[in-house]
PDB file of C-alpha atoms in Angstrom:
ATOM      1  CA  UNK U 201      -0.025  -0.031  -0.100  1.00 63.00           C
ATOM      2  CA  UNK U 202       1.318   3.479  -0.875  1.00 84.00           C
ATOM      3  CA  UNK U 203       1.410   4.973   2.548  1.00 86.00           C
ATOM      4  CA  UNK U 204       3.057   8.219   1.286  1.00 90.00           C
ATOM      5  CA  UNK U 205       0.339   8.757  -1.240  1.00 92.00           C
ATOM      6  CA  UNK U 206      -2.396   8.100   1.368  1.00 92.00           C
ATOM      7  CA  UNK U 207      -0.815  10.601   3.709  1.00 92.00           C
ATOM      8  CA  UNK U 208      -0.545  13.075   0.780  1.00 93.00           C
ATOM      9  CA  UNK U 209      -4.257  12.585   0.068  1.00 94.00           C
ATOM     10  CA  UNK U 210      -5.205  13.018   3.707  1.00 94.00           C
ATOM     11  CA  UNK U 211      -3.096  16.334   3.944  1.00 94.00           C
ATOM     12  CA  UNK U 212      -4.740  17.548   0.708  1.00 95.00           C
ATOM     13  CA  UNK U 213      -8.266  16.800   2.128  1.00 95.00           C
ATOM     14  CA  UNK U 214      -7.312  18.468   5.372  1.00 96.00           C
ATOM     15  CA  UNK U 215      -5.965  21.562   3.693  1.00 96.00           C
ATOM     16  CA  UNK U 216      -9.131  21.767   1.579  1.00 96.00           C
ATOM     17  CA  UNK U 217     -11.258  21.686   4.741  1.00 97.00           C
ATOM     18  CA  UNK U 218      -9.525  24.786   5.968  1.00 97.00           C
ATOM     19  CA  UNK U 219      -9.251  26.525   2.643  1.00 97.00           C
ATOM     20  CA  UNK U 220     -12.942  26.113   1.898  1.00 97.00           C
ATOM     21  CA  UNK U 221     -13.883  27.382   5.376  1.00 96.00           C
ATOM     22  CA  UNK U 222     -15.296  24.209   6.672  1.00 97.00           C
ATOM     23  CA  UNK U 223     -12.871  24.281   9.617  1.00 97.00           C
ATOM     24  CA  UNK U 224     -11.207  27.075  11.482  1.00 95.00           C
ATOM     25  CA  UNK U 225      -8.385  27.664  14.080  1.00 93.00           C
ATOM     26  CA  UNK U 226     -10.162  25.702  16.749  1.00 94.00           C
ATOM     27  CA  UNK U 227      -9.494  22.448  14.929  1.00 96.00           C
ATOM     28  CA  UNK U 228      -5.779  23.175  15.085  1.00 94.00           C
ATOM     29  CA  UNK U 229      -6.193  23.458  18.854  1.00 93.00           C
ATOM     30  CA  UNK U 230      -7.707  20.012  19.021  1.00 94.00           C
ATOM     31  CA  UNK U 231      -4.846  18.616  16.886  1.00 94.00           C
ATOM     32  CA  UNK U 232      -2.391  20.150  19.294  1.00 92.00           C
ATOM     33  CA  UNK U 233      -4.028  18.187  22.172  1.00 91.00           C
ATOM     34  CA  UNK U 234      -3.533  14.844  20.340  1.00 91.00           C
ATOM     35  CA  UNK U 235      -0.522  13.031  21.639  1.00 87.00           C
ATOM     36  CA  UNK U 236       0.643   9.554  22.641  1.00 86.00           C
ATOM     37  CA  UNK U 237      -1.681   9.552  25.633  1.00 82.00           C
ATOM     38  CA  UNK U 238      -4.604  10.382  23.375  1.00 85.00           C
ATOM     39  CA  UNK U 239      -3.620   9.178  19.989  1.00 89.00           C
ATOM     40  CA  UNK U 240      -7.180   9.274  18.525  1.00 91.00           C
ATOM     41  CA  UNK U 241      -8.366  12.266  20.399  1.00 93.00           C
ATOM     42  CA  UNK U 242      -9.359  14.422  17.291  1.00 95.00           C
ATOM     43  CA  UNK U 243     -11.332  11.539  15.784  1.00 95.00           C
ATOM     44  CA  UNK U 244     -13.078  10.838  19.118  1.00 94.00           C
ATOM     45  CA  UNK U 245     -14.027  14.430  19.499  1.00 95.00           C
ATOM     46  CA  UNK U 246     -15.336  14.722  15.987  1.00 96.00           C
ATOM     47  CA  UNK U 247     -17.286  11.508  16.416  1.00 95.00           C
ATOM     48  CA  UNK U 248     -18.836  12.872  19.691  1.00 94.00           C
ATOM     49  CA  UNK U 249     -19.692  16.080  17.810  1.00 96.00           C
ATOM     50  CA  UNK U 250     -21.487  14.251  15.017  1.00 96.00           C
ATOM     51  CA  UNK U 251     -23.415  12.122  17.496  1.00 95.00           C
ATOM     52  CA  UNK U 252     -24.377  15.119  19.572  1.00 92.00           C
ATOM     53  CA  UNK U 253     -25.228  17.358  16.660  1.00 95.00           C
ATOM     54  CA  UNK U 254     -27.393  14.700  15.010  1.00 95.00           C
ATOM     55  CA  UNK U 255     -29.390  14.517  18.250  1.00 93.00           C
ATOM     56  CA  UNK U 256     -29.729  18.251  18.426  1.00 93.00           C
ATOM     57  CA  UNK U 257     -30.832  18.554  14.785  1.00 95.00           C
ATOM     58  CA  UNK U 258     -33.426  15.782  15.294  1.00 95.00           C
ATOM     59  CA  UNK U 259     -34.840  17.940  18.177  1.00 92.00           C
ATOM     60  CA  UNK U 260     -34.852  20.958  15.955  1.00 91.00           C
ATOM     61  CA  UNK U 261     -36.626  19.018  13.171  1.00 91.00           C
ATOM     62  CA  UNK U 262     -39.323  17.993  15.686  1.00 90.00           C
ATOM     63  CA  UNK U 263     -39.701  21.492  17.061  1.00 87.00           C
ATOM     64  CA  UNK U 264     -40.054  22.863  13.456  1.00 86.00           C
ATOM     65  CA  UNK U 265     -42.652  20.201  12.586  1.00 84.00           C
ATOM     66  CA  UNK U 266     -45.038  21.332  15.277  1.00 79.00           C
ATOM     67  CA  UNK U 267     -47.958  23.594  14.300  1.00 69.00           C
ATOM     68  CA  UNK U 268     -47.202  25.988  17.099  1.00 70.00           C
ATOM     69  CA  UNK U 269     -43.520  26.721  16.911  1.00 75.00           C
ATOM     70  CA  UNK U 270     -41.657  27.536  20.126  1.00 81.00           C
ATOM     71  CA  UNK U 271     -38.949  29.807  18.918  1.00 82.00           C
ATOM     72  CA  UNK U 272     -37.398  30.319  22.333  1.00 83.00           C
ATOM     73  CA  UNK U 273     -36.914  26.485  22.366  1.00 85.00           C
ATOM     74  CA  UNK U 274     -35.493  26.474  18.901  1.00 87.00           C
ATOM     75  CA  UNK U 275     -33.078  29.070  19.792  1.00 86.00           C
ATOM     76  CA  UNK U 276     -31.837  27.100  22.908  1.00 87.00           C
ATOM     77  CA  UNK U 277     -31.258  24.014  20.653  1.00 90.00           C
ATOM     78  CA  UNK U 278     -29.499  26.089  18.099  1.00 91.00           C
ATOM     79  CA  UNK U 279     -27.360  27.701  20.772  1.00 88.00           C
ATOM     80  CA  UNK U 280     -26.280  24.280  21.879  1.00 90.00           C
ATOM     81  CA  UNK U 281     -25.478  23.279  18.312  1.00 93.00           C
ATOM     82  CA  UNK U 282     -23.595  26.369  17.702  1.00 92.00           C
ATOM     83  CA  UNK U 283     -21.531  25.762  20.865  1.00 90.00           C
ATOM     84  CA  UNK U 284     -20.661  22.260  19.668  1.00 93.00           C
ATOM     85  CA  UNK U 285     -19.690  23.624  16.272  1.00 95.00           C
ATOM     86  CA  UNK U 286     -17.461  26.238  17.952  1.00 93.00           C
ATOM     87  CA  UNK U 287     -15.779  23.532  20.060  1.00 93.00           C
ATOM     88  CA  UNK U 288     -14.460  21.556  17.001  1.00 95.00           C
ATOM     89  CA  UNK U 289     -13.986  24.551  14.664  1.00 96.00           C
ATOM     90  CA  UNK U 290     -16.839  23.719  12.375  1.00 97.00           C
ATOM     91  CA  UNK U 291     -16.876  27.245  10.950  1.00 96.00           C
ATOM     92  CA  UNK U 292     -19.492  27.093   8.058  1.00 96.00           C
ATOM     93  CA  UNK U 293     -21.937  25.266  10.331  1.00 96.00           C
ATOM     94  CA  UNK U 294     -21.429  27.856  13.073  1.00 95.00           C
ATOM     95  CA  UNK U 295     -22.236  30.706  10.636  1.00 94.00           C
ATOM     96  CA  UNK U 296     -25.425  29.043   9.538  1.00 94.00           C
ATOM     97  CA  UNK U 297     -26.410  28.505  13.176  1.00 94.00           C
ATOM     98  CA  UNK U 298     -25.897  32.197  13.839  1.00 92.00           C
ATOM     99  CA  UNK U 299     -28.162  32.940  10.921  1.00 90.00           C
ATOM    100  CA  UNK U 300     -30.858  30.700  12.219  1.00 90.00           C
ATOM    101  CA  UNK U 301     -30.780  32.244  15.696  1.00 88.00           C
ATOM    102  CA  UNK U 302     -31.153  35.667  14.049  1.00 86.00           C
ATOM    103  CA  UNK U 303     -34.213  34.329  12.392  1.00 82.00           C
ATOM    104  CA  UNK U 304     -35.598  33.136  15.799  1.00 79.00           C
ATOM    105  CA  UNK U 305     -34.900  36.542  17.260  1.00 77.00           C
ATOM    106  CA  UNK U 306     -36.683  38.279  14.340  1.00 71.00           C
ATOM    107  CA  UNK U 307     -39.670  36.000  14.942  1.00 66.00           C
ATOM    108  CA  UNK U 308     -39.722  36.812  18.614  1.00 61.00           C
ATOM    109  CA  UNK U 309     -39.655  40.515  17.789  1.00 59.00           C
ATOM    110  CA  UNK U 310     -42.362  40.170  15.128  1.00 58.00           C
ATOM    111  CA  UNK U 311     -44.437  37.826  17.415  1.00 58.00           C
ATOM    112  CA  UNK U 312     -46.826  37.078  14.681  1.00 55.00           C
ATOM    113  CA  UNK U 313     -45.417  33.872  13.272  1.00 58.00           C
ATOM    114  CA  UNK U 314     -44.666  35.741  10.041  1.00 67.00           C
ATOM    115  CA  UNK U 315     -44.505  33.313   7.071  1.00 73.00           C
ATOM    116  CA  UNK U 316     -41.523  34.944   5.549  1.00 78.00           C
ATOM    117  CA  UNK U 317     -39.466  34.663   8.756  1.00 77.00           C
ATOM    118  CA  UNK U 318     -40.606  31.008   9.193  1.00 79.00           C
ATOM    119  CA  UNK U 319     -39.538  30.323   5.651  1.00 83.00           C
ATOM    120  CA  UNK U 320     -36.175  31.866   6.376  1.00 84.00           C
ATOM    121  CA  UNK U 321     -35.771  29.694   9.480  1.00 85.00           C
ATOM    122  CA  UNK U 322     -36.586  26.594   7.588  1.00 88.00           C
ATOM    123  CA  UNK U 323     -34.239  27.482   4.714  1.00 90.00           C
ATOM    124  CA  UNK U 324     -31.511  28.222   7.189  1.00 91.00           C
ATOM    125  CA  UNK U 325     -31.951  24.969   8.849  1.00 94.00           C
ATOM    126  CA  UNK U 326     -31.767  23.105   5.576  1.00 95.00           C
ATOM    127  CA  UNK U 327     -28.401  24.894   4.977  1.00 95.00           C
ATOM    128  CA  UNK U 328     -27.244  23.654   8.367  1.00 96.00           C
ATOM    129  CA  UNK U 329     -28.227  20.163   7.469  1.00 96.00           C
ATOM    130  CA  UNK U 330     -26.314  20.321   4.321  1.00 96.00           C
ATOM    131  CA  UNK U 331     -23.183  21.789   5.866  1.00 97.00           C
ATOM    132  CA  UNK U 332     -23.415  19.067   8.446  1.00 97.00           C
ATOM    133  CA  UNK U 333     -23.709  16.338   5.875  1.00 97.00           C
ATOM    134  CA  UNK U 334     -20.825  17.606   3.746  1.00 97.00           C
ATOM    135  CA  UNK U 335     -18.576  18.146   6.806  1.00 97.00           C
ATOM    136  CA  UNK U 336     -19.278  14.681   8.071  1.00 97.00           C
ATOM    137  CA  UNK U 337     -18.477  13.092   4.638  1.00 97.00           C
ATOM    138  CA  UNK U 338     -15.185  15.035   4.359  1.00 97.00           C
ATOM    139  CA  UNK U 339     -14.060  14.282   7.867  1.00 97.00           C
ATOM    140  CA  UNK U 340     -15.039  10.551   7.655  1.00 96.00           C
ATOM    141  CA  UNK U 341     -12.885  10.422   4.452  1.00 96.00           C
ATOM    142  CA  UNK U 342     -10.065  12.242   6.126  1.00 96.00           C
ATOM    143  CA  UNK U 343      -9.953   9.923   9.136  1.00 95.00           C
ATOM    144  CA  UNK U 344     -10.375   6.796   6.958  1.00 95.00           C
ATOM    145  CA  UNK U 345      -7.249   7.966   4.973  1.00 94.00           C
ATOM    146  CA  UNK U 346      -5.349   8.541   8.193  1.00 92.00           C
ATOM    147  CA  UNK U 347      -6.153   5.092   9.485  1.00 92.00           C
ATOM    148  CA  UNK U 348      -5.180   3.538   6.183  1.00 92.00           C
ATOM    149  CA  UNK U 349      -1.859   5.497   6.227  1.00 89.00           C
ATOM    150  CA  UNK U 350      -1.095   4.273   9.667  1.00 82.00           C
ATOM    151  CA  UNK U 351       0.563   6.196  12.509  1.00 74.00           C
ATOM    152  CA  UNK U 352       2.209   9.397  11.445  1.00 60.00           C
ATOM    153  CA  UNK U 353       4.327  12.108  12.987  1.00 54.00           C
ATOM    154  CA  UNK U 354       2.536  15.046  14.306  1.00 45.00           C
ATOM    155  CA  UNK U 355       0.446  16.854  11.645  1.00 48.00           C
ATOM    156  CA  UNK U 356       1.875  20.216  10.538  1.00 45.00           C
ATOM    157  CA  UNK U 357      -0.296  23.237  10.029  1.00 47.00           C
ATOM    158  CA  UNK U 358      -0.827  24.230   6.398  1.00 46.00           C
ATOM    159  CA  UNK U 359       0.765  27.484   5.461  1.00 42.00           C
ATOM    160  CA  UNK U 360      -1.647  30.371   6.120  1.00 42.00           C
TER     161      UNK U 360
ATOM    162  CA  UNK A  26      -5.084  24.172  47.571  1.00 53.00           C
ATOM    163  CA  UNK A  27      -6.727  20.790  48.568  1.00 50.00           C
ATOM    164  CA  UNK A  28      -4.744  18.543  50.809  1.00 47.00           C
ATOM    165  CA  UNK A  29      -3.449  16.335  48.009  1.00 52.00           C
ATOM    166  CA  UNK A  30      -0.520  17.650  45.912  1.00 83.00           C
ATOM    167  CA  UNK A  31      -2.300  16.855  42.631  1.00 93.00           C
ATOM    168  CA  UNK A  32      -4.349  19.722  41.351  1.00 96.00           C
ATOM    169  CA  UNK A  33      -7.939  18.792  41.600  1.00 97.00           C
ATOM    170  CA  UNK A  34     -10.184  20.241  38.943  1.00 98.00           C
ATOM    171  CA  UNK A  35     -13.964  20.478  38.556  1.00 98.00           C
ATOM    172  CA  UNK A  36     -15.172  20.932  35.034  1.00 98.00           C
ATOM    173  CA  UNK A  37     -18.653  22.385  35.017  1.00 97.00           C
ATOM    174  CA  UNK A  38     -20.357  22.416  31.550  1.00 95.00           C
ATOM    175  CA  UNK A  39     -23.552  20.836  30.319  1.00 92.00           C
ATOM    176  CA  UNK A  40     -21.869  19.980  26.938  1.00 90.00           C
ATOM    177  CA  UNK A  41     -20.120  16.498  26.939  1.00 90.00           C
ATOM    178  CA  UNK A  42     -17.971  17.613  23.961  1.00 92.00           C
ATOM    179  CA  UNK A  43     -16.635  20.555  25.817  1.00 93.00           C
ATOM    180  CA  UNK A  44     -15.908  18.570  28.949  1.00 94.00           C
ATOM    181  CA  UNK A  45     -14.013  16.070  26.863  1.00 93.00           C
ATOM    182  CA  UNK A  46     -11.821  18.697  25.309  1.00 94.00           C
ATOM    183  CA  UNK A  47     -11.090  20.295  28.673  1.00 95.00           C
ATOM    184  CA  UNK A  48     -10.434  16.941  30.284  1.00 94.00           C
ATOM    185  CA  UNK A  49      -7.820  16.028  27.691  1.00 91.00           C
ATOM    186  CA  UNK A  50      -6.096  19.308  27.987  1.00 90.00           C
ATOM    187  CA  UNK A  51      -5.918  19.293  31.829  1.00 93.00           C
ATOM    188  CA  UNK A  52      -5.072  15.686  32.027  1.00 89.00           C
ATOM    189  CA  UNK A  53      -1.784  16.180  30.214  1.00 87.00           C
ATOM    190  CA  UNK A  54      -0.874  18.495  33.113  1.00 92.00           C
ATOM    191  CA  UNK A  55      -1.367  15.569  35.571  1.00 92.00           C
ATOM    192  CA  UNK A  56      -4.437  17.185  37.054  1.00 96.00           C
ATOM    193  CA  UNK A  57      -7.163  15.078  38.600  1.00 96.00           C
ATOM    194  CA  UNK A  58     -10.445  15.792  36.817  1.00 97.00           C
ATOM    195  CA  UNK A  59     -14.076  15.573  37.860  1.00 97.00           C
ATOM    196  CA  UNK A  60     -16.979  16.691  35.743  1.00 97.00           C
ATOM    197  CA  UNK A  61     -20.365  18.226  36.553  1.00 97.00           C
ATOM    198  CA  UNK A  62     -23.154  18.812  33.970  1.00 94.00           C
ATOM    199  CA  UNK A  63     -24.779  21.763  35.636  1.00 95.00           C
ATOM    200  CA  UNK A  64     -24.252  24.367  38.390  1.00 96.00           C
ATOM    201  CA  UNK A  65     -26.346  22.396  40.856  1.00 97.00           C
ATOM    202  CA  UNK A  66     -24.237  19.254  40.517  1.00 97.00           C
ATOM    203  CA  UNK A  67     -21.130  21.496  40.973  1.00 97.00           C
ATOM    204  CA  UNK A  68     -22.384  22.824  44.209  1.00 97.00           C
ATOM    205  CA  UNK A  69     -23.423  19.386  45.371  1.00 97.00           C
ATOM    206  CA  UNK A  70     -19.863  18.266  44.909  1.00 97.00           C
ATOM    207  CA  UNK A  71     -18.746  20.546  47.648  1.00 97.00           C
ATOM    208  CA  UNK A  72     -21.740  19.894  49.786  1.00 96.00           C
ATOM    209  CA  UNK A  73     -20.778  16.236  49.822  1.00 96.00           C
ATOM    210  CA  UNK A  74     -17.344  17.146  51.102  1.00 95.00           C
ATOM    211  CA  UNK A  75     -15.223  17.064  47.957  1.00 96.00           C
ATOM    212  CA  UNK A  76     -12.526  19.610  47.557  1.00 96.00           C
ATOM    213  CA  UNK A  77     -11.197  21.214  44.444  1.00 98.00           C
ATOM    214  CA  UNK A  78      -8.380  23.649  43.721  1.00 97.00           C
ATOM    215  CA  UNK A  79      -9.792  24.782  40.326  1.00 98.00           C
ATOM    216  CA  UNK A  80     -13.191  25.054  38.694  1.00 98.00           C
ATOM    217  CA  UNK A  81     -13.882  25.682  35.039  1.00 98.00           C
ATOM    218  CA  UNK A  82     -17.307  27.116  34.932  1.00 98.00           C
ATOM    219  CA  UNK A  83     -19.765  27.502  31.955  1.00 96.00           C
ATOM    220  CA  UNK A  84     -22.641  29.860  32.328  1.00 94.00           C
ATOM    221  CA  UNK A  85     -25.692  28.650  30.321  1.00 90.00           C
ATOM    222  CA  UNK A  86     -26.546  25.323  32.018  1.00 90.00           C
ATOM    223  CA  UNK A  87     -29.823  23.740  33.183  1.00 86.00           C
ATOM    224  CA  UNK A  88     -30.850  23.663  36.904  1.00 88.00           C
ATOM    225  CA  UNK A  89     -28.400  26.418  37.933  1.00 95.00           C
ATOM    226  CA  UNK A  90     -26.283  28.609  35.700  1.00 95.00           C
ATOM    227  CA  UNK A  91     -22.624  29.376  36.188  1.00 97.00           C
ATOM    228  CA  UNK A  92     -23.026  32.768  37.670  1.00 97.00           C
ATOM    229  CA  UNK A  93     -25.427  31.439  40.355  1.00 97.00           C
ATOM    230  CA  UNK A  94     -23.169  28.493  41.060  1.00 98.00           C
ATOM    231  CA  UNK A  95     -20.156  30.773  41.485  1.00 98.00           C
ATOM    232  CA  UNK A  96     -22.110  33.007  43.841  1.00 98.00           C
ATOM    233  CA  UNK A  97     -23.365  29.972  45.792  1.00 98.00           C
ATOM    234  CA  UNK A  98     -19.872  28.502  46.074  1.00 98.00           C
ATOM    235  CA  UNK A  99     -18.365  31.793  47.257  1.00 98.00           C
ATOM    236  CA  UNK A 100     -21.213  32.121  49.777  1.00 98.00           C
ATOM    237  CA  UNK A 101     -20.225  28.694  51.085  1.00 97.00           C
ATOM    238  CA  UNK A 102     -16.693  29.973  51.460  1.00 97.00           C
ATOM    239  CA  UNK A 103     -15.198  27.808  48.788  1.00 97.00           C
ATOM    240  CA  UNK A 104     -11.732  29.271  47.996  1.00 97.00           C
ATOM    241  CA  UNK A 105     -11.019  27.290  44.829  1.00 98.00           C
ATOM    242  CA  UNK A 106     -10.001  29.371  41.730  1.00 98.00           C
ATOM    243  CA  UNK A 107     -12.995  29.808  39.415  1.00 98.00           C
ATOM    244  CA  UNK A 108     -12.365  30.347  35.710  1.00 98.00           C
ATOM    245  CA  UNK A 109     -15.619  31.293  33.840  1.00 98.00           C
ATOM    246  CA  UNK A 110     -15.490  29.970  30.342  1.00 96.00           C
ATOM    247  CA  UNK A 111     -18.523  30.825  28.367  1.00 93.00           C
ATOM    248  CA  UNK A 112     -19.817  31.960  24.970  1.00 90.00           C
ATOM    249  CA  UNK A 113     -21.819  34.638  26.721  1.00 89.00           C
ATOM    250  CA  UNK A 114     -19.726  37.757  26.704  1.00 92.00           C
ATOM    251  CA  UNK A 115     -22.390  39.718  28.553  1.00 94.00           C
ATOM    252  CA  UNK A 116     -22.032  37.522  31.541  1.00 95.00           C
ATOM    253  CA  UNK A 117     -18.482  38.829  32.255  1.00 96.00           C
ATOM    254  CA  UNK A 118     -19.445  41.386  34.848  1.00 97.00           C
ATOM    255  CA  UNK A 119     -21.908  39.114  36.660  1.00 97.00           C
ATOM    256  CA  UNK A 120     -19.285  36.328  36.867  1.00 98.00           C
ATOM    257  CA  UNK A 121     -16.751  38.598  38.331  1.00 98.00           C
ATOM    258  CA  UNK A 122     -19.132  40.116  40.712  1.00 98.00           C
ATOM    259  CA  UNK A 123     -20.215  36.647  41.792  1.00 98.00           C
ATOM    260  CA  UNK A 124     -16.528  35.863  42.664  1.00 98.00           C
ATOM    261  CA  UNK A 125     -14.990  34.295  39.603  1.00 98.00           C
ATOM    262  CA  UNK A 126     -11.190  34.819  39.343  1.00 98.00           C
ATOM    263  CA  UNK A 127     -10.969  34.897  35.523  1.00 98.00           C
ATOM    264  CA  UNK A 128     -13.317  35.094  32.536  1.00 97.00           C
ATOM    265  CA  UNK A 129     -12.638  33.545  29.186  1.00 96.00           C
ATOM    266  CA  UNK A 130     -14.848  33.420  26.064  1.00 94.00           C
ATOM    267  CA  UNK A 131     -15.419  30.254  24.218  1.00 92.00           C
ATOM    268  CA  UNK A 132     -13.788  28.784  22.247  1.00 91.00           C
ATOM    269  CA  UNK A 133     -11.073  28.636  24.849  1.00 90.00           C
ATOM    270  CA  UNK A 134      -7.611  29.454  23.691  1.00 90.00           C
ATOM    271  CA  UNK A 135      -5.410  26.739  25.288  1.00 91.00           C
ATOM    272  CA  UNK A 136      -2.368  28.912  25.390  1.00 92.00           C
ATOM    273  CA  UNK A 137      -4.314  31.727  27.255  1.00 95.00           C
ATOM    274  CA  UNK A 138      -5.757  29.045  29.666  1.00 96.00           C
ATOM    275  CA  UNK A 139      -2.299  27.552  30.243  1.00 95.00           C
ATOM    276  CA  UNK A 140      -0.980  31.072  31.142  1.00 96.00           C
ATOM    277  CA  UNK A 141      -3.810  31.578  33.608  1.00 97.00           C
ATOM    278  CA  UNK A 142      -2.929  28.136  35.216  1.00 97.00           C
ATOM    279  CA  UNK A 143       0.633  29.237  35.491  1.00 96.00           C
ATOM    280  CA  UNK A 144      -0.396  32.546  36.992  1.00 97.00           C
ATOM    281  CA  UNK A 145      -2.475  30.660  39.517  1.00 96.00           C
ATOM    282  CA  UNK A 146       0.711  28.504  40.302  1.00 95.00           C
ATOM    283  CA  UNK A 147      -0.998  25.332  39.132  1.00 95.00           C
ATOM    284  CA  UNK A 148       1.801  24.633  36.683  1.00 92.00           C
ATOM    285  CA  UNK A 149       5.616  24.643  37.275  1.00 74.00           C
TER     286      UNK A 149
END
């Protein structure tokens, strides 16, 4: 197996995640925490994130499905999701979470369940789901490549 | 400091992911880590006789938020260093008034946190 090539592919995938804005500085910090005592720390944290975020997004889906929407509750769920995104550096998801929360605040201000605001919220949430799905695919591919490539020396940050 | 030489830390945050990250960071310093999922659980840790040298305290948590937990712990005479770590920038004043020693915004910068731990003499 061409381990050098696999590592090159993993490095390229990782660089793309940063260049395309999927990940930010916080992911570097997680990588810095990975060491011999916690050799799979980043993957474990990312796995936790996708498990946790899937649960939150299911809650949001349920809350949006209800006839009478509780925008305060939606905002709470989204605040939690945004917090998780921040923890792993999921930058694009974090941005979409912020946009959704602004919709919730607009709805609270309007107080009239305006259809246009509701539509904005729904569209915003669809964006979050897409970003979540893409990030998941890319990170799963990345960690799969790393596993195939075998143990490596510490990852180096891409040139900024 | 608690009677043991090992620094004993209580991580208070309702987010499992956040606690996992802090745990990994602090474990590499050789700290002894306990976790609590909300302010009430944190206070109960002390009510049941546990001692900690350092508390990392989130704010927005169920049952009891971080500001209230901080105020309660100081009211109990708990001398542990309390570092508030929260996404809520507006809670800075409230945290410091309640008795927190430091305030950091999430996401936590580990270098900054390390510097604070050094300033508190928790690191050589």
